[in-house]
Short mmCIF file of C-alpha atoms in Angstrom, two decimals:
data_model
loop_
_atom_site.label_atom_id
_atom_site.label_comp_id
_atom_site.label_asym_id
_atom_site.label_seq_id
_atom_site.Cartn_x
_atom_site.Cartn_y
_atom_site.Cartn_z
CA MET A 8 -0.06 0.23 0.09
CA ARG A 9 1.20 3.37 -0.80
CA THR A 10 -0.01 6.79 0.61
CA GLU A 11 -0.83 9.78 -1.66
CA GLY A 12 2.12 11.99 -2.68
CA GLN A 13 4.77 9.52 -1.38
CA THR A 14 8.20 9.87 -2.31
CA PHE A 15 10.39 7.36 -4.07
CA ALA A 16 11.14 4.41 -1.42
CA ALA A 17 12.98 1.30 -2.78
CA ASP A 18 11.66 -1.81 -1.87
CA THR A 19 13.83 -4.59 -0.38
CA ILE A 20 14.42 -7.24 -3.45
CA THR A 21 15.25 -10.66 -2.86
CA SER A 22 17.81 -11.91 -5.74
CA PRO A 23 17.18 -15.63 -6.66
CA ALA A 24 19.56 -17.82 -6.08
CA ARG A 25 20.92 -19.93 -9.19
CA VAL A 26 20.40 -23.71 -8.24
CA VAL A 27 22.70 -25.56 -10.97
CA ASN A 28 22.73 -29.11 -12.49
CA VAL A 29 25.31 -30.70 -14.84
CA THR A 30 24.81 -32.89 -17.86
CA GLN A 31 25.32 -36.42 -17.92
CA ILE A 32 26.28 -38.86 -20.48
CA MET A 33 24.73 -42.07 -20.99
CA GLY A 34 25.79 -44.40 -23.78
CA LYS A 35 26.02 -48.20 -25.04
CA HIS A 36 28.83 -49.53 -27.50
CA PHE A 37 28.45 -52.57 -29.05
CA VAL A 38 29.74 -55.04 -31.76
CA VAL A 39 28.10 -57.44 -34.38
CA SER A 40 30.63 -60.07 -36.01
CA LYS A 41 30.02 -59.84 -39.86
CA THR A 42 28.82 -63.80 -39.36
CA GLN A 43 25.95 -62.50 -37.75
CA LEU A 44 25.13 -59.80 -40.07
CA ALA A 45 25.19 -62.72 -43.19
CA VAL A 46 22.89 -65.51 -41.26
CA ASN A 47 19.12 -65.38 -41.01
CA PRO A 48 18.39 -64.85 -37.64
CA ILE A 49 14.89 -65.46 -35.86
CA GLY A 50 12.77 -62.84 -34.53
CA PHE A 51 14.39 -59.82 -36.61
CA SER A 52 16.22 -59.17 -39.89
CA ASN A 53 19.44 -57.63 -38.95
CA ALA A 54 21.48 -58.34 -36.21
CA PHE A 55 23.29 -54.65 -35.93
CA LEU A 56 19.68 -53.09 -36.19
CA TYR A 57 18.61 -55.25 -33.37
CA GLU A 58 21.68 -53.97 -31.22
CA ALA A 59 21.02 -50.43 -31.86
CA MET A 60 17.59 -50.67 -31.03
CA LYS A 61 18.20 -52.12 -27.80
CA ALA A 62 21.26 -49.71 -27.06
CA SER A 63 18.75 -46.61 -27.72
CA ARG A 64 16.20 -47.97 -25.19
CA GLU A 65 18.72 -48.76 -22.32
CA VAL A 66 20.27 -45.54 -22.66
CA MET A 67 16.52 -43.73 -22.19
CA ARG A 68 16.19 -45.90 -19.64
CA ASN A 69 18.87 -45.37 -17.73
CA PHE A 70 18.23 -41.48 -17.71
CA GLU A 71 14.68 -42.33 -16.43
CA VAL A 72 16.54 -44.22 -13.60
CA SER A 73 18.81 -41.41 -12.91
CA PHE A 74 15.85 -38.85 -12.69
CA PHE A 75 14.74 -40.87 -9.37
CA ARG A 76 18.18 -42.06 -8.18
CA SER A 77 18.92 -41.54 -4.52
CA SER A 78 20.87 -38.21 -3.39
CA GLY A 79 24.82 -37.66 -4.07
CA GLY A 80 25.17 -37.09 -7.42
CA SER A 81 28.43 -35.20 -8.64
CA ALA A 82 26.47 -32.05 -8.99
CA SER A 83 24.97 -32.20 -5.37
CA GLY A 84 25.19 -29.02 -3.48
CA GLY A 85 25.83 -26.54 -6.46
CA GLY A 86 29.11 -28.59 -7.66
CA VAL A 87 29.81 -28.36 -11.23
CA THR A 88 32.59 -31.14 -11.83
CA ALA A 89 32.67 -34.96 -11.89
CA THR A 90 33.73 -36.53 -8.52
CA ALA A 91 37.10 -37.80 -9.61
CA ALA A 92 39.36 -37.57 -12.51
CA GLY A 93 38.11 -40.00 -15.17
CA THR A 94 34.77 -40.15 -13.58
CA GLY A 95 31.41 -39.37 -15.52
CA ARG A 96 29.61 -36.63 -14.30
CA VAL A 97 26.18 -37.33 -12.49
CA MET A 98 23.52 -35.32 -12.80
CA LYS A 99 21.19 -33.96 -9.55
CA SER A 100 18.17 -36.27 -9.23
CA PHE A 101 14.96 -35.19 -7.67
CA ASP A 102 16.21 -36.18 -4.44
CA ASP A 103 18.82 -33.83 -4.68
CA PHE A 104 16.34 -30.63 -5.70
CA LEU A 105 13.95 -31.29 -2.85
CA THR A 106 14.91 -30.02 0.20
CA SER A 107 11.59 -28.45 1.73
CA GLU A 108 8.98 -30.90 1.17
CA LYS A 109 10.54 -34.34 1.70
CA HIS A 110 8.84 -36.37 4.30
CA LYS A 111 8.39 -39.92 6.08
CA VAL A 112 4.40 -41.14 5.14
CA SER A 113 4.09 -41.36 9.14
CA SER A 114 5.04 -37.64 9.46
CA THR A 115 2.78 -35.99 12.10
CA THR A 116 3.65 -33.21 10.22
CA LEU A 117 1.34 -34.20 7.37
CA GLY A 118 -1.28 -36.02 9.93
CA GLY A 119 0.38 -39.47 10.21
CA ALA A 120 0.74 -41.34 13.04
CA ASP A 121 4.43 -41.15 14.04
CA PHE A 122 5.63 -44.73 14.29
CA ALA A 123 8.67 -43.92 16.34
CA SER A 124 9.58 -40.95 13.99
CA GLY A 125 9.16 -42.97 10.62
CA ALA A 126 12.02 -45.70 11.89
CA SER A 127 9.88 -48.52 9.77
CA ALA A 128 7.85 -48.55 6.75
CA THR A 129 4.58 -48.12 6.59
CA THR A 130 1.46 -47.51 4.46
CA LEU A 131 0.75 -44.39 2.53
CA ARG A 132 -2.34 -42.68 4.30
CA GLU A 133 -4.83 -40.65 1.84
CA VAL A 134 -4.72 -37.98 4.65
CA VAL A 135 -1.11 -37.36 4.40
CA PHE A 136 -0.94 -38.11 0.72
CA ASN A 137 -3.52 -34.89 0.34
CA THR A 138 -1.72 -32.93 3.37
CA LEU A 139 1.45 -32.88 0.94
CA ILE A 140 -0.56 -31.92 -2.14
CA GLN A 141 -2.34 -29.11 0.06
CA ARG A 142 1.19 -27.61 1.05
CA LEU A 143 2.60 -27.73 -2.13
CA TRP A 144 -0.32 -25.63 -3.56
CA GLU A 145 0.09 -23.30 -0.39
CA ASN A 146 3.97 -23.02 -1.63
CA GLY A 147 2.84 -21.66 -4.76
CA GLY A 148 2.82 -24.86 -6.80
CA ASN A 149 0.36 -26.86 -8.90
CA PRO A 150 1.03 -30.38 -8.37
CA ASN A 151 -0.51 -32.87 -10.85
CA TRP A 152 1.80 -35.71 -11.53
CA VAL A 153 2.44 -38.75 -8.86
CA PHE A 154 5.00 -41.09 -10.02
CA THR A 155 5.34 -44.12 -7.67
CA ALA A 156 6.19 -47.81 -8.26
CA GLY A 157 3.48 -50.71 -7.97
CA PRO A 158 3.25 -50.53 -4.33
CA GLY A 159 2.24 -46.99 -4.09
CA LYS A 160 0.18 -47.04 -6.90
CA ARG A 161 -1.76 -50.37 -5.37
CA THR A 162 -2.28 -48.17 -1.99
CA ILE A 163 -3.53 -44.99 -4.10
CA SER A 164 -6.27 -47.31 -5.93
CA SER A 165 -7.45 -48.24 -2.78
CA TYR A 166 -8.69 -45.00 -1.56
CA ASP A 167 -11.80 -44.40 -1.30
CA GLY A 168 -12.03 -40.86 -1.56
CA THR A 169 -12.90 -40.09 2.20
CA ILE A 170 -9.65 -38.77 4.02
CA VAL A 171 -10.98 -39.33 7.44
CA ALA A 172 -11.75 -42.87 6.48
CA GLY A 173 -7.69 -43.42 5.80
CA ALA A 174 -8.90 -45.89 2.66
CA SER A 175 -10.86 -48.05 5.09
CA THR A 176 -12.83 -48.99 2.09
CA ILE A 177 -11.74 -50.15 -1.36
CA THR A 178 -12.63 -48.43 -4.55
CA ILE A 179 -14.05 -50.65 -6.84
CA ASN A 180 -15.98 -50.01 -10.49
CA GLU A 181 -17.90 -52.34 -11.96
CA ASN A 182 -18.60 -52.92 -15.61
CA ALA A 183 -21.41 -55.82 -15.66
CA SER A 184 -21.71 -55.58 -19.43
CA SER A 185 -17.83 -56.43 -19.83
CA ASN A 186 -17.78 -58.61 -16.99
CA THR A 187 -14.87 -56.54 -15.70
CA ILE A 188 -13.96 -55.13 -12.03
CA GLN A 189 -11.83 -52.01 -11.96
CA ARG A 190 -9.48 -51.51 -8.96
CA ALA A 191 -6.90 -48.82 -10.43
CA ILE A 192 -7.19 -45.23 -10.03
CA ASN A 193 -5.49 -43.04 -12.82
CA SER A 194 -6.42 -40.03 -12.03
CA TYR A 195 -7.11 -38.30 -8.55
CA ILE A 196 -9.12 -35.42 -8.46
CA THR A 197 -8.59 -33.10 -5.01
CA ASP A 198 -9.58 -30.04 -3.97
CA PHE A 199 -6.24 -28.39 -5.37
CA GLY A 200 -6.39 -29.92 -8.74
CA LEU A 201 -6.48 -33.11 -11.02
CA ILE A 202 -3.77 -35.66 -10.00
CA ASN A 203 -2.31 -38.06 -12.73
CA VAL A 204 -1.50 -41.08 -11.23
CA ALA A 205 1.77 -42.67 -13.25
CA LEU A 206 3.44 -46.42 -12.26
CA ASP A 207 7.01 -46.23 -12.63
CA ARG A 208 9.10 -49.08 -11.92
CA PHE A 209 12.20 -46.93 -11.52
CA VAL A 210 10.63 -45.03 -8.59
CA PRO A 211 12.31 -46.91 -5.36
CA LYS A 212 9.47 -49.73 -4.06
CA GLY A 213 11.39 -50.18 -0.84
CA GLY A 214 10.61 -53.14 1.26
CA THR A 215 9.49 -53.61 5.00
CA GLY A 216 11.02 -52.99 8.79
CA THR A 217 13.75 -50.65 8.19
CA ASN A 218 13.94 -50.29 4.27
CA LEU A 219 13.16 -47.10 4.13
CA ASP A 220 13.52 -46.83 0.23
CA GLY A 221 9.86 -46.84 -0.86
CA ALA A 222 8.72 -43.37 -2.14
CA VAL A 223 5.97 -41.61 -4.02
CA TYR A 224 7.16 -38.07 -5.70
CA ILE A 225 4.54 -35.20 -6.38
CA LEU A 226 5.33 -33.07 -9.01
CA ASP A 227 4.27 -30.02 -10.38
CA MET A 228 5.32 -31.03 -14.20
CA PRO A 229 5.35 -27.64 -16.02
CA ARG A 230 7.98 -26.67 -13.57
CA THR A 231 10.29 -29.85 -14.21
CA GLN A 232 12.25 -30.14 -17.68
CA ILE A 233 14.84 -32.52 -19.22
CA ALA A 234 17.56 -30.23 -20.83
CA ILE A 235 18.87 -32.06 -23.72
CA LEU A 236 22.46 -31.09 -24.86
CA ARG A 237 22.69 -33.88 -27.10
CA PRO A 238 19.26 -35.93 -27.91
CA VAL A 239 20.32 -39.72 -27.80
CA ALA A 240 21.36 -40.89 -31.14
CA PHE A 241 23.01 -44.12 -32.89
CA GLU A 242 26.16 -43.34 -34.87
CA ARG A 243 27.65 -46.32 -36.87
CA LEU A 244 31.46 -46.54 -36.47
CA ALA A 245 34.14 -47.54 -39.01
CA ASP A 246 34.47 -51.64 -38.89
CA ASP A 247 37.20 -53.32 -36.89
CA GLY A 248 38.19 -56.11 -38.86
CA ASP A 249 35.50 -58.66 -39.42
CA ARG A 250 33.01 -57.29 -36.99
CA VAL A 251 31.04 -53.76 -37.27
CA ARG A 252 30.53 -51.41 -34.26
CA GLY A 253 27.84 -49.11 -32.83
CA MET A 254 27.22 -46.63 -30.31
CA THR A 255 24.10 -45.00 -28.98
CA LEU A 256 24.93 -41.75 -26.70
CA GLY A 257 23.26 -38.90 -25.46
CA GLU A 258 23.75 -35.99 -22.90
CA LEU A 259 21.17 -34.16 -20.97
CA SER A 260 20.23 -32.87 -17.37
CA LEU A 261 17.31 -32.58 -15.03
CA LYS A 262 15.98 -28.84 -14.35
CA VAL A 263 13.79 -28.32 -11.72
CA MET A 264 12.22 -24.97 -10.67
CA ASN A 265 10.63 -24.01 -7.47
CA GLN A 266 11.35 -26.83 -5.33
CA ASP A 267 9.01 -26.12 -2.85
CA SER A 268 6.13 -27.01 -5.57
CA HIS A 269 7.21 -31.01 -5.53
CA GLY A 270 7.40 -33.17 -2.71
CA ARG A 271 8.50 -36.62 -1.81
CA LEU A 272 6.92 -39.24 0.47
CA SER A 273 9.29 -42.32 1.72
CA ALA A 274 9.46 -45.16 3.77
CA LEU A 275 6.67 -46.20 1.94
CA SER A 276 5.83 -50.03 2.80
CA SER A 277 6.38 -52.16 -0.35
CA ILE A 278 3.42 -54.40 0.78
CA ALA A 279 -0.10 -52.62 -0.68
#
């Protein structure tokens, strides 16, 4: 608020802090003998192109694994170099970026039962799930995607939509015309918007007891980006004697803006 006729008075401005990451190179090298090229294989027409296809898929898979890797990459803490000479750069994962909204599923801050401060893995209750979504929205985010492994997906699919009940009644949708019972939830409508629930086999699924690796990531996807320096591409190299060589390689990084808009729940039991 300003008063009438007020003289100029500069407001205090907070300069944004730059959050950095490094690019990570993923590649796959392969060789195929010229005999393998000459024969007639079963299931595919060309052994070299088959290996090229596999290599491309493996490289893209390895990038996805890195996005959900536990924290500790060479870019952690703002560093920009590899950990040691001859060691490849390791980009930050979501775990490295997220600092404010990382909670255990038993967090009393989110309405969970403490369970000895989360010393043991336990089930993700609906009230905890919804409370974290609310906190992300209050932080200025618009969370719209959830990524989780099998146990987390089954847990979310069991929610009955009544937060207080804590998923005491399993959601079942029946389609009598096709004799189908649907017990899966791929979209979850909250007071803070529609949440898409994605099953991802590379998100840590955790275990039981003191295994606290099981996780659920709640992300504001427009505030994340895959920054591609070199797209994943295949290149045929010069022949090496009686064999042909190929390489699939890509270089990219993960970009996360406003880490307060994203959250992670950990210590999720692998038993839904």
